[in-house]
Short mmCIF file of C-alpha atoms in Angstrom, two decimals:
data_model
loop_
_atom_site.label_atom_id
_atom_site.label_comp_id
_atom_site.label_asym_id
_atom_site.label_seq_id
_atom_site.Cartn_x
_atom_site.Cartn_y
_atom_site.Cartn_z
CA MET A 1 27.95 -93.38 -44.68
CA PRO A 2 24.84 -92.55 -46.58
CA LEU A 3 24.50 -89.04 -47.89
CA GLN A 4 21.81 -87.01 -46.19
CA ALA A 5 19.76 -84.38 -47.85
CA LEU A 6 19.69 -80.82 -46.51
CA ARG A 7 17.04 -80.38 -43.91
CA SER A 8 16.43 -76.68 -44.41
CA VAL A 9 13.01 -75.71 -45.66
CA ALA A 10 12.24 -72.50 -47.48
CA LYS A 11 10.59 -70.00 -45.19
CA SER A 12 7.28 -68.54 -46.22
CA GLN A 13 7.56 -64.75 -46.64
CA ASN A 14 4.15 -64.09 -48.09
CA GLY A 15 5.58 -63.20 -51.46
CA VAL A 16 8.11 -60.69 -50.23
CA GLY A 17 11.55 -61.43 -51.69
CA ALA A 18 13.67 -58.39 -50.84
CA PHE A 19 13.25 -54.83 -49.67
CA ILE A 20 14.57 -52.12 -51.91
CA LEU A 21 14.44 -48.55 -50.68
CA GLN A 22 12.54 -46.48 -53.23
CA CYS A 23 14.46 -43.29 -52.54
CA LYS A 24 17.81 -43.35 -54.29
CA ARG A 25 19.02 -39.80 -53.87
CA LEU A 26 18.46 -36.81 -51.63
CA ASP A 27 19.63 -33.29 -52.50
CA PHE A 28 19.93 -30.77 -49.71
CA HIS A 29 19.91 -27.16 -50.86
CA TYR A 30 20.42 -24.17 -48.58
CA CYS A 31 21.45 -20.52 -48.63
CA ASP A 32 24.53 -19.43 -46.69
CA TRP A 33 23.19 -15.94 -46.05
CA ALA A 34 19.48 -16.25 -45.44
CA GLY A 35 18.03 -16.99 -42.02
CA SER A 36 15.43 -19.40 -43.31
CA SER A 37 18.20 -21.98 -43.81
CA LYS A 38 19.24 -21.86 -40.16
CA GLY A 39 17.78 -25.26 -39.28
CA MET A 40 19.14 -26.83 -42.43
CA LYS A 41 22.73 -25.73 -41.82
CA CYS A 42 23.39 -28.21 -39.06
CA ALA A 43 26.44 -30.25 -40.02
CA PRO A 44 26.19 -32.90 -37.21
CA LEU A 45 22.58 -33.62 -38.14
CA MET A 46 23.46 -34.14 -41.80
CA ASN A 47 26.40 -36.31 -40.83
CA ALA A 48 24.22 -38.54 -38.65
CA PHE A 49 21.51 -38.82 -41.30
CA ALA A 50 24.04 -39.75 -44.00
CA ARG A 51 25.62 -42.42 -41.81
CA GLN A 52 22.23 -43.93 -40.95
CA ASN A 53 21.25 -44.13 -44.62
CA PRO A 54 24.28 -45.35 -46.57
CA GLN A 55 22.14 -46.66 -49.45
CA ILE A 56 21.00 -43.14 -50.39
CA GLU A 57 23.20 -40.83 -52.42
CA ILE A 58 23.28 -37.47 -50.67
CA THR A 59 24.41 -34.18 -52.15
CA ILE A 60 24.69 -30.95 -50.19
CA SER A 61 24.97 -27.77 -52.23
CA PRO A 62 24.16 -24.10 -51.72
CA ARG A 63 21.39 -22.37 -53.61
CA PRO A 64 21.96 -18.66 -52.96
CA ARG A 65 19.01 -16.31 -52.35
CA LYS A 66 16.53 -19.21 -52.15
CA HIS A 67 14.75 -20.98 -49.34
CA PRO A 68 16.16 -24.36 -48.28
CA VAL A 69 14.81 -27.40 -50.09
CA ILE A 70 15.23 -31.16 -49.78
CA ARG A 71 14.69 -32.92 -53.08
CA GLY A 72 14.26 -36.70 -53.23
CA THR A 73 14.77 -38.77 -56.40
CA TYR A 74 13.07 -42.18 -56.56
CA ILE A 75 13.65 -45.32 -58.54
CA ASN A 76 10.37 -44.90 -60.40
CA GLY A 77 11.87 -41.74 -61.96
CA ARG A 78 9.83 -39.28 -59.99
CA GLU A 79 11.04 -36.45 -57.78
CA LYS A 80 9.67 -34.99 -54.61
CA ALA A 81 10.77 -31.67 -53.15
CA VAL A 82 9.96 -30.26 -49.74
CA CYS A 83 10.62 -26.66 -48.72
CA VAL A 84 12.03 -26.52 -45.22
CA ARG A 85 12.22 -22.76 -44.75
CA ASN A 86 12.36 -21.46 -41.18
CA MET A 87 12.25 -24.99 -39.79
CA GLU A 88 14.22 -26.15 -36.79
CA LYS A 89 16.81 -28.88 -37.29
CA GLU A 90 14.51 -31.53 -35.81
CA GLN A 91 11.75 -30.58 -38.24
CA VAL A 92 14.20 -30.70 -41.13
CA LEU A 93 15.24 -34.20 -40.06
CA GLU A 94 11.58 -35.20 -39.95
CA LYS A 95 11.10 -34.04 -43.53
CA ALA A 96 14.27 -35.86 -44.66
CA ASN A 97 12.93 -39.08 -43.08
CA LEU A 98 9.59 -38.52 -44.79
CA LEU A 99 11.24 -38.23 -48.19
CA ARG A 100 13.45 -41.25 -47.49
CA ASP A 101 10.43 -43.44 -46.62
CA ALA A 102 8.26 -42.19 -49.49
CA SER A 103 7.66 -44.49 -52.43
CA GLY A 104 7.92 -41.76 -55.01
CA GLU A 105 4.35 -42.35 -56.13
CA LYS A 106 1.76 -39.59 -56.13
CA LEU A 107 -0.22 -39.43 -52.93
CA ARG A 108 -3.55 -41.21 -53.32
CA LYS A 109 -6.30 -42.13 -50.93
CA VAL A 110 -6.17 -45.86 -50.11
CA THR A 111 -9.67 -47.31 -49.94
CA LYS A 112 -9.05 -51.03 -50.51
CA PRO A 113 -7.48 -53.16 -47.78
CA VAL A 114 -5.38 -55.22 -50.21
CA LYS A 115 -3.52 -54.10 -53.27
CA SER A 116 -1.53 -56.49 -55.46
CA LEU A 117 0.07 -56.56 -58.87
CA ASN A 118 -0.31 -60.39 -59.08
CA GLU A 119 -3.04 -61.99 -61.16
CA SER A 120 -5.89 -63.70 -59.41
CA VAL A 121 -5.28 -67.38 -58.69
CA ARG A 122 -8.81 -68.21 -59.71
CA GLY A 123 -8.48 -66.56 -63.05
CA ILE A 124 -10.93 -64.24 -64.78
CA TRP A 125 -14.56 -65.26 -64.37
CA ASP A 126 -16.09 -66.84 -67.41
CA PRO A 127 -19.77 -67.94 -67.84
CA PHE A 128 -18.69 -71.14 -69.59
CA HIS A 129 -16.50 -72.23 -66.73
CA GLY A 130 -17.59 -74.32 -63.79
CA SER A 131 -20.08 -77.15 -63.64
CA GLU A 132 -22.24 -77.85 -66.66
CA TRP A 133 -25.93 -77.20 -66.24
CA LYS A 134 -28.13 -79.79 -67.76
CA ILE A 135 -31.72 -79.04 -68.36
CA MET B 1 -10.70 4.92 -27.49
CA ARG B 2 -7.76 7.25 -27.88
CA ALA B 3 -7.25 7.70 -24.14
CA THR B 4 -7.51 3.93 -23.66
CA ARG B 5 -4.86 3.35 -26.28
CA ALA B 6 -2.53 5.89 -24.72
CA ALA B 7 -2.99 4.32 -21.30
CA HIS B 8 -2.41 0.89 -22.80
CA GLN B 9 0.82 2.12 -24.40
CA ALA B 10 1.97 3.66 -21.14
CA LEU B 11 1.35 0.42 -19.28
CA GLY B 12 3.09 -1.56 -21.97
CA LEU B 13 6.11 0.71 -21.84
CA ALA B 14 6.25 0.50 -18.06
CA ALA B 15 6.01 -3.30 -18.09
CA LEU B 16 8.77 -3.75 -20.66
CA PRO B 17 12.24 -4.55 -19.27
CA ARG B 18 14.86 -1.93 -20.06
CA SER B 19 17.08 -4.02 -22.27
CA GLN B 20 18.55 -1.12 -24.23
CA GLN B 21 20.80 1.29 -22.47
CA TYR B 22 20.98 3.72 -25.32
CA VAL B 23 18.13 5.06 -27.45
CA CYS B 24 19.03 7.36 -30.29
CA ARG B 25 17.64 10.86 -30.54
CA ALA B 26 15.46 10.14 -33.57
CA CYS B 27 13.81 7.18 -31.81
CA ARG B 28 13.18 9.26 -28.67
CA ALA B 29 11.59 12.01 -30.76
CA GLN B 30 9.46 9.43 -32.58
CA ALA B 31 8.31 7.92 -29.29
CA GLY B 32 7.49 11.38 -27.97
CA ARG B 33 5.40 12.14 -31.02
CA GLN B 34 3.47 8.90 -30.80
CA PHE B 35 2.84 8.97 -27.09
CA HIS B 36 0.61 11.80 -25.98
CA THR B 37 -2.41 11.72 -23.72
CA SER B 38 -4.01 15.06 -24.67
CA ASN B 39 -7.20 14.94 -26.68
CA ARG B 40 -7.32 17.07 -29.80
CA ASP B 41 -10.96 18.02 -29.15
CA LEU B 42 -10.06 19.51 -25.78
CA ALA B 43 -7.62 22.04 -27.26
CA GLU B 44 -8.35 25.75 -26.56
CA VAL B 45 -8.33 26.72 -30.22
CA PRO B 46 -9.82 24.18 -32.62
CA PHE B 47 -7.50 22.66 -35.18
CA PHE B 48 -8.99 24.33 -38.27
CA GLN B 49 -9.18 27.69 -36.50
CA ARG B 50 -5.48 27.41 -35.73
CA LEU B 51 -4.74 26.51 -39.34
CA LYS B 52 -6.75 29.55 -40.49
CA HIS B 53 -4.80 31.82 -38.17
CA GLN B 54 -1.53 30.45 -39.44
CA ILE B 55 -2.45 31.12 -43.06
CA PHE B 56 -4.51 34.34 -42.93
CA GLY B 57 -3.44 35.74 -39.58
CA SER B 58 -5.41 36.24 -36.37
CA LYS B 59 -7.09 39.38 -35.07
CA GLU B 60 -4.11 40.14 -32.86
CA SER B 61 -1.63 39.83 -35.73
CA GLN B 62 -3.78 42.05 -37.94
CA GLN B 63 -3.92 44.69 -35.22
CA ALA B 64 -0.15 44.46 -34.73
CA GLU B 65 0.39 45.01 -38.45
CA LYS B 66 -1.85 48.09 -38.41
CA SER B 67 0.00 49.61 -35.49
CA ARG B 68 3.31 48.88 -37.23
CA GLU B 69 2.17 50.75 -40.34
CA GLU B 70 1.05 53.70 -38.23
CA LYS B 71 4.41 53.81 -36.48
CA ASN B 72 6.18 53.75 -39.84
CA LYS B 73 4.08 56.68 -41.02
CA GLN B 74 4.94 58.59 -37.87
CA ARG B 75 8.60 57.91 -38.37
CA LEU B 76 8.41 59.07 -41.98
CA GLU B 77 6.81 62.31 -40.87
CA GLU B 78 9.53 62.76 -38.28
CA LEU B 79 12.12 62.08 -40.97
CA HIS B 80 10.60 64.78 -43.18
CA LYS B 81 10.64 67.26 -40.31
CA SER B 82 14.23 66.50 -39.37
CA SER B 83 15.39 66.71 -43.01
CA GLY B 84 13.61 70.08 -43.23
CA SER B 85 15.49 71.33 -40.22
CA GLY B 86 18.73 69.78 -41.58
CA SER B 87 19.61 67.67 -38.61
CA GLY B 88 19.67 63.87 -38.03
CA LEU B 89 20.41 62.91 -41.62
CA GLY B 90 22.72 59.96 -42.08
CA GLU B 91 22.51 58.99 -38.44
CA LEU B 92 21.00 55.62 -37.74
CA GLU B 93 19.04 54.93 -34.59
CA VAL B 94 20.82 52.58 -32.20
CA LYS B 95 18.76 50.25 -30.03
CA THR B 96 19.75 47.92 -27.22
CA GLY B 97 18.43 44.35 -27.34
CA ARG B 98 17.16 42.14 -24.57
CA HIS B 99 20.58 40.60 -23.93
CA GLY B 100 22.44 43.91 -24.03
CA GLN B 101 23.47 43.73 -27.68
CA GLN B 102 23.32 46.91 -29.72
CA TYR B 103 21.97 47.13 -33.23
CA GLU B 104 21.19 49.86 -35.74
CA VAL B 105 17.68 50.30 -36.99
CA ALA B 106 17.56 50.44 -40.76
CA ALA B 107 16.74 53.86 -42.14
CA ILE B 108 13.31 54.33 -43.69
CA VAL B 109 13.57 55.55 -47.26
CA ASP B 110 10.60 57.10 -49.00
CA PRO B 111 10.99 56.32 -52.74
CA SER B 112 8.83 59.33 -53.72
CA ASP B 113 11.27 61.71 -52.02
CA THR B 114 14.46 60.20 -53.46
CA GLN B 115 15.17 62.23 -56.56
CA ASP B 116 18.34 60.50 -57.73
CA TYR B 117 16.73 57.02 -57.87
CA VAL B 118 17.10 55.42 -61.29
CA PRO B 119 15.30 52.13 -61.92
CA ALA B 120 17.51 49.40 -63.36
CA GLN B 121 16.91 48.32 -66.95
CA GLY B 122 18.91 45.06 -66.72
CA TRP B 123 20.85 43.09 -64.14
CA ASP B 124 24.28 44.46 -65.06
CA GLY B 125 25.92 46.21 -62.16
CA LEU B 126 23.43 44.91 -59.61
CA GLU B 127 24.42 42.75 -56.70
CA ARG B 128 23.64 39.13 -57.46
CA VAL B 129 22.24 37.02 -54.67
CA GLY B 130 21.95 33.28 -54.56
CA SER B 131 24.68 31.70 -56.67
CA GLU B 132 26.91 28.93 -55.34
CA GLU B 133 29.91 31.25 -55.34
CA TRP B 134 27.94 33.89 -53.45
CA VAL B 135 27.02 31.36 -50.74
CA LYS B 136 30.63 30.24 -50.46
CA ALA B 137 31.94 33.78 -50.25
CA ARG B 138 29.42 34.70 -47.55
CA ALA B 139 29.81 31.51 -45.55
CA ASP B 140 33.55 31.20 -45.08
CA GLN B 141 34.97 34.21 -46.94
CA GLY B 142 36.97 31.81 -49.08
CA GLU B 143 38.64 30.15 -46.11
CA GLN B 144 39.56 26.49 -46.61
CA TYR B 145 38.09 24.16 -44.01
CA VAL B 146 40.39 21.49 -42.69
CA GLY B 147 38.53 18.85 -40.70
CA PHE B 148 39.75 16.93 -37.70
CA VAL B 149 38.96 13.57 -39.23
CA PRO B 150 41.18 12.65 -42.19
CA LYS B 151 39.50 12.48 -45.55
CA LYS B 152 40.90 9.08 -46.31
CA ARG B 153 40.12 6.23 -43.93
CA VAL B 154 43.03 4.02 -43.02
CA GLU B 155 42.41 0.28 -43.26
CA LEU B 156 44.39 -1.70 -40.70
CA SER B 157 44.74 -5.38 -39.96
CA ASN B 158 44.18 -6.73 -36.45
CA LYS B 159 47.91 -6.83 -35.77
CA GLN B 160 48.28 -3.25 -36.92
CA TRP B 161 45.38 -2.14 -34.70
CA GLN B 162 47.16 -3.67 -31.72
CA MET B 163 50.34 -1.83 -32.59
CA LEU B 164 48.59 1.49 -33.09
CA LEU B 165 46.62 1.21 -29.84
CA HIS B 166 49.84 0.36 -28.01
CA HIS B 167 51.55 3.41 -29.50
CA ILE B 168 48.70 5.80 -28.61
CA MET B 169 48.17 4.38 -25.14
CA VAL B 170 51.88 4.66 -24.27
CA GLU B 171 51.86 8.33 -25.30
CA ILE B 172 48.72 9.03 -23.26
CA LEU B 173 50.08 7.29 -20.15
CA ALA B 174 53.39 9.13 -20.50
CA LEU B 175 51.52 12.43 -20.56
CA GLN B 176 49.45 11.38 -17.56
CA GLN B 177 52.55 10.38 -15.59
CA ALA B 178 54.15 13.72 -16.38
CA GLY B 179 51.09 15.49 -14.98
CA ARG B 180 49.93 16.74 -18.34
CA ALA B 181 46.46 16.47 -19.86
CA PRO B 182 45.97 13.28 -21.93
CA GLY B 183 44.10 15.33 -24.54
CA GLN B 184 47.40 16.93 -25.59
CA VAL B 185 48.14 13.78 -27.56
CA CYS B 186 46.06 15.20 -30.43
CA TYR B 187 48.03 18.46 -30.73
CA PRO B 188 49.81 19.08 -34.04
CA ARG B 189 53.41 17.86 -34.01
CA ASN B 190 56.56 18.55 -35.89
CA ALA B 191 57.34 16.49 -38.94
CA ASP B 192 60.61 15.12 -37.57
CA MET B 193 59.40 14.16 -34.07
CA TYR B 194 58.07 10.63 -34.51
CA THR B 195 57.91 8.67 -31.28
CA TRP B 196 57.16 5.16 -32.57
CA ARG B 197 60.67 3.86 -31.78
CA GLN B 198 60.36 4.89 -28.15
CA THR B 199 56.75 3.79 -27.63
CA ARG B 200 57.29 0.35 -29.08
CA LYS B 201 59.95 -0.46 -26.50
CA ALA B 202 57.78 0.80 -23.64
CA ALA B 203 55.82 -1.59 -21.44
CA MET B 204 52.45 -0.90 -19.87
CA LYS B 205 51.32 -2.31 -16.59
CA SER B 206 47.93 -2.22 -14.95
CA ALA B 207 47.83 -0.48 -11.57
CA MET B 208 47.35 -2.49 -8.38
CA ASN B 209 43.76 -1.35 -7.86
CA ARG B 210 43.08 -1.83 -11.61
CA ALA B 211 41.90 1.77 -11.82
CA GLY B 212 44.63 2.94 -14.15
CA ALA B 213 47.94 1.94 -15.66
CA THR B 214 51.58 2.90 -15.66
CA VAL B 215 54.09 2.93 -18.45
CA SER B 216 57.79 2.19 -18.20
CA PHE B 217 60.25 3.18 -20.89
CA SER B 218 63.52 1.45 -21.62
CA ASP B 219 65.45 4.56 -20.59
CA LEU B 220 64.76 8.04 -19.32
CA ALA B 221 65.82 9.63 -22.59
CA ALA B 222 63.07 7.80 -24.44
CA GLU B 223 60.43 9.14 -22.06
CA GLN B 224 61.80 12.65 -22.38
CA PHE B 225 61.76 12.40 -26.17
CA VAL B 226 58.09 11.35 -26.17
CA LEU B 227 57.15 14.20 -23.86
CA GLN B 228 59.10 16.71 -25.94
CA ALA B 229 57.52 15.48 -29.16
CA ILE B 230 54.03 16.24 -27.88
CA PRO B 231 53.57 20.02 -27.58
CA GLU B 232 52.09 21.42 -24.38
CA SER B 233 49.93 23.96 -26.09
CA ALA B 234 48.46 24.40 -29.50
CA SER B 235 47.13 27.59 -30.98
CA THR B 236 43.85 27.48 -32.84
CA GLU B 237 45.55 28.77 -35.96
CA THR B 238 47.93 25.83 -36.18
CA VAL B 239 46.73 23.46 -38.88
CA GLN B 240 47.38 19.74 -38.55
CA ASP B 241 49.53 18.49 -41.39
CA GLN B 242 47.79 15.50 -42.95
CA GLN B 243 51.04 14.01 -44.21
CA VAL B 244 52.45 13.98 -40.67
CA LEU B 245 49.40 12.06 -39.46
CA ILE B 246 49.69 9.54 -42.29
CA ASN B 247 53.38 9.04 -41.54
CA GLU B 248 52.59 8.64 -37.84
CA VAL B 249 50.23 5.73 -38.59
CA GLU B 250 52.56 4.17 -41.11
CA PHE B 251 55.51 4.20 -38.73
CA ALA B 252 53.47 3.05 -35.75
CA VAL B 253 52.08 0.01 -37.55
CA ALA B 254 55.21 -0.90 -39.50
CA ASP B 255 56.31 -4.49 -38.91
CA ALA B 256 58.04 -4.97 -35.63
CA ASP B 257 61.53 -6.31 -36.18
CA GLU B 258 63.00 -8.77 -33.78
CA ALA B 259 65.51 -6.30 -32.33
CA LEU B 260 62.76 -4.27 -30.77
CA GLY B 261 61.44 -7.31 -28.97
CA TRP B 262 57.76 -6.44 -29.19
CA LYS B 263 55.37 -8.74 -30.94
CA ALA B 264 51.64 -8.47 -31.53
CA SER B 265 49.44 -11.52 -31.16
CA SER B 266 48.04 -12.61 -34.50
CA ASP B 267 44.86 -14.29 -33.28
CA LEU B 268 41.54 -12.51 -32.81
CA SER B 269 41.56 -12.39 -29.01
CA ALA B 270 43.05 -9.33 -27.38
CA PRO B 271 46.56 -9.79 -25.90
CA SER B 272 47.03 -9.74 -22.14
CA TRP B 273 48.68 -6.28 -22.05
CA MET B 274 45.37 -4.81 -23.21
CA ASP B 275 43.70 -5.47 -19.86
CA ILE B 276 44.25 -1.84 -18.98
CA SER B 277 41.40 0.14 -17.53
CA ILE B 278 40.23 3.12 -19.56
CA LYS B 279 37.51 4.13 -17.12
CA ASN B 280 39.16 7.52 -16.73
CA PRO B 281 37.05 9.70 -19.07
CA SER B 282 39.94 11.95 -20.10
CA VAL B 283 42.10 8.95 -21.03
CA LYS B 284 39.26 7.31 -22.93
CA MET B 285 38.42 10.54 -24.72
CA ALA B 286 42.04 11.15 -25.69
CA LEU B 287 42.42 7.57 -26.92
CA ILE B 288 39.31 7.66 -29.08
CA LYS B 289 40.05 11.14 -30.37
CA ARG B 290 43.60 10.25 -31.38
CA THR B 291 42.41 7.02 -33.02
CA LEU B 292 39.84 9.01 -34.96
CA GLN B 293 42.42 11.61 -35.92
CA LEU B 294 44.89 9.07 -37.21
CA THR B 295 42.63 6.52 -38.87
CA GLY B 296 39.23 8.13 -39.43
CA LYS B 297 37.59 5.14 -37.79
CA ARG B 298 34.49 6.16 -35.84
CA LEU B 299 33.06 4.07 -33.06
CA PRO B 300 29.38 4.13 -32.16
CA ASP B 301 28.52 5.81 -28.85
CA PRO B 302 27.28 2.60 -27.13
CA ALA B 303 30.58 0.88 -28.01
CA VAL B 304 32.54 3.76 -26.50
CA SER B 305 30.44 3.98 -23.34
CA LEU B 306 30.49 0.23 -22.71
CA SER B 307 34.26 -0.15 -23.18
CA THR B 308 35.99 -0.28 -19.82
CA THR B 309 39.33 -1.73 -20.87
CA LEU B 310 41.60 -1.31 -23.87
CA ALA B 311 40.73 -4.88 -24.87
CA ASP B 312 37.03 -3.93 -25.15
CA LEU B 313 37.91 -1.05 -27.41
CA TYR B 314 40.14 -3.28 -29.52
CA ASN B 315 37.30 -5.78 -29.90
CA HIS B 316 35.18 -3.04 -31.44
CA LEU B 317 37.97 -1.76 -33.67
CA GLN B 318 39.34 -5.04 -34.96
CA LEU B 319 38.17 -6.63 -38.19
CA LYS B 320 35.40 -9.11 -37.65
CA GLU B 321 35.83 -12.59 -38.99
CA GLN B 322 33.67 -13.28 -41.99
CA PRO B 323 30.98 -15.87 -41.25
CA LYS B 324 32.12 -19.18 -42.62
CA LYS B 325 30.14 -20.88 -45.34
CA LEU B 326 28.64 -24.24 -44.47
CA ALA B 327 30.67 -26.10 -47.08
CA GLN B 328 33.88 -24.61 -45.67
CA THR B 329 33.30 -25.65 -42.06
CA PRO B 330 35.60 -28.39 -40.78
CA GLN B 331 32.61 -30.59 -39.93
CA MET B 332 31.45 -30.58 -43.54
CA GLN B 333 35.00 -31.15 -44.74
CA ARG B 334 35.19 -34.26 -42.57
CA ILE B 335 31.73 -35.59 -43.47
CA LYS B 336 33.06 -37.37 -46.54
CA LEU B 337 35.34 -39.51 -44.40
CA SER B 338 32.58 -40.75 -42.12
CA ALA B 339 29.88 -41.02 -44.80
CA PRO B 340 31.11 -41.88 -48.30
CA ASN B 341 27.62 -41.49 -49.80
CA VAL B 342 27.74 -37.70 -49.28
CA LYS B 343 28.97 -35.09 -51.72
CA VAL B 344 29.45 -31.55 -50.50
CA PHE B 345 29.61 -28.76 -53.07
CA THR B 346 30.74 -25.21 -52.44
CA ASN B 347 28.82 -23.76 -55.38
CA ARG B 348 25.31 -24.06 -56.71
CA GLN B 349 24.72 -27.23 -58.68
CA THR B 350 22.95 -26.61 -61.97
CA PRO B 351 21.32 -29.15 -64.30
CA ILE B 352 24.48 -28.83 -66.44
CA HIS B 353 26.54 -30.18 -63.55
CA LYS B 354 24.22 -33.17 -63.29
CA GLU B 355 24.53 -33.86 -67.02
CA LYS B 356 28.30 -33.58 -66.82
CA GLU B 357 28.36 -36.04 -63.94
CA ILE B 358 26.85 -38.79 -66.07
CA GLY B 359 28.77 -37.75 -69.19
CA ARG B 360 25.78 -36.67 -71.25
CA TRP B 361 26.61 -32.99 -71.43
CA LYS B 362 29.12 -33.21 -74.29
CA ILE B 363 26.48 -34.87 -76.46
CA ILE B 364 23.87 -32.28 -75.55
CA GLU B 365 26.33 -29.48 -76.21
CA GLU B 366 27.31 -30.85 -79.59
CA GLU B 367 23.71 -31.21 -80.66
CA LEU B 368 22.86 -27.71 -79.47
CA VAL B 369 25.78 -26.22 -81.39
CA ARG B 370 24.79 -28.16 -84.52
CA ARG B 371 21.28 -26.74 -84.29
CA ASP B 372 22.62 -23.21 -83.63
CA LEU B 373 20.91 -23.04 -80.24
CA PRO B 374 22.20 -21.34 -77.06
CA VAL B 375 24.37 -23.78 -75.14
CA THR B 376 24.22 -22.33 -71.63
CA GLY B 377 21.47 -20.47 -69.85
CA SER B 378 18.02 -21.54 -68.90
CA ARG B 379 16.58 -21.72 -72.39
CA TRP B 380 17.54 -25.27 -73.20
CA GLN B 381 15.01 -28.02 -72.76
CA GLY B 382 15.08 -29.70 -69.39
CA ALA B 383 16.86 -26.91 -67.53
CA LYS B 384 13.98 -26.37 -65.18
CA SER B 385 12.28 -29.74 -65.26
CA GLY B 386 15.42 -31.28 -63.82
CA TRP B 387 17.50 -34.28 -64.51
CA GLN B 388 15.86 -37.67 -64.84
#
């Protein structure tokens, strides 16, 4: 019986190899006494969020006499912190999702439709390239 | 503008639902001061005129002063005449007041006539007015005040509150059943007549119509002892012995041994025997007064007026559970089991904790010590910028 080659063909993914979440850690800080942490101190909400995002390291610690804060740490080394004082639990969850989905980069206005780190296939333009002009 | 605002306030007050049943006196006075519809410009006497009268006196007051001086002169002349005739000296005029009270009018002394008057050269021998001792001597003549409420407040646990309330309530109901006034429970007692053994064995039962309660003792002798221990009358001169009151509380809340067969429930909810109505004002008053006398614990008026059963009163008296911290709640304790990526800390996490977690702190510490720099605190580099 002749040996047959594998028939599978590599799928085209437009250059995308794998997705890595940029947020690696989220710190939840709250105050046990102050009322502004009311929305933050919702244990079931935190439990659900942690279970939905197992790839993120989550720490929950009190910060007495301060407003509640969610601090995100990203793989580019940057940090982002959002104050969630006086927010309801749904609003706090919204902010946690925002930090989870953020890239960690500074917020900039995007004006170009395409942005890539790859070099141009055509190479850098050179006046000596291309067809020769004969006079 | 002012009238409009007042009307607006009145409408607002009328439209508001009456959520509070009790408004304190200070708040009522404040509201009364703020809410007035009269215009200051419409007053009979203008404001500054009134102020002037208060400071310098009005025409009427000046006239009254003049007439008073004239009367004094007349009386002096009369005094001279009477002293000349030799009668009426040393007798003070007696007047009758509006409410029938009699008082002596102070004698008028003319300093120019008094020959034996010697002006004082110093303060020796003169009556001193105004020192702390003088105030004390005038106020109570050195009498020691003994208050109803004990100086030292007694701190009781929830179980002990249950036992004390049981003890007091049994005594009050026993008095009521015997046809005596419940208020007699607060009368001073003898040092050797403690009733805690008898009251602890007694059982209370709510009446059929839930309007009152009855108490049943283990034997008739116990009931008689309780009634004998509480005196039927108390003279105002009898002083309550503080040590007797302290002993009363200590015995009443001492741990129940198994032989007595009475046990207090340890949880926060009131036990079933506390569903006794205290709507009877004399019973409620006696209960609160005796509690105050024994423990010094005061209850706010709304709490007293809203309490209809003994359980309600106990709920106000018992120690409130401290609010639990988020990290100590059972849900947060269990979160680690369902989500292993979560760490829950009970204390604040500092940058030092983060350094320790990755094992870099000992190196930082060593280097700081070598450079003679402060190890802890917020002065080291990176404390505020955070951990990278």
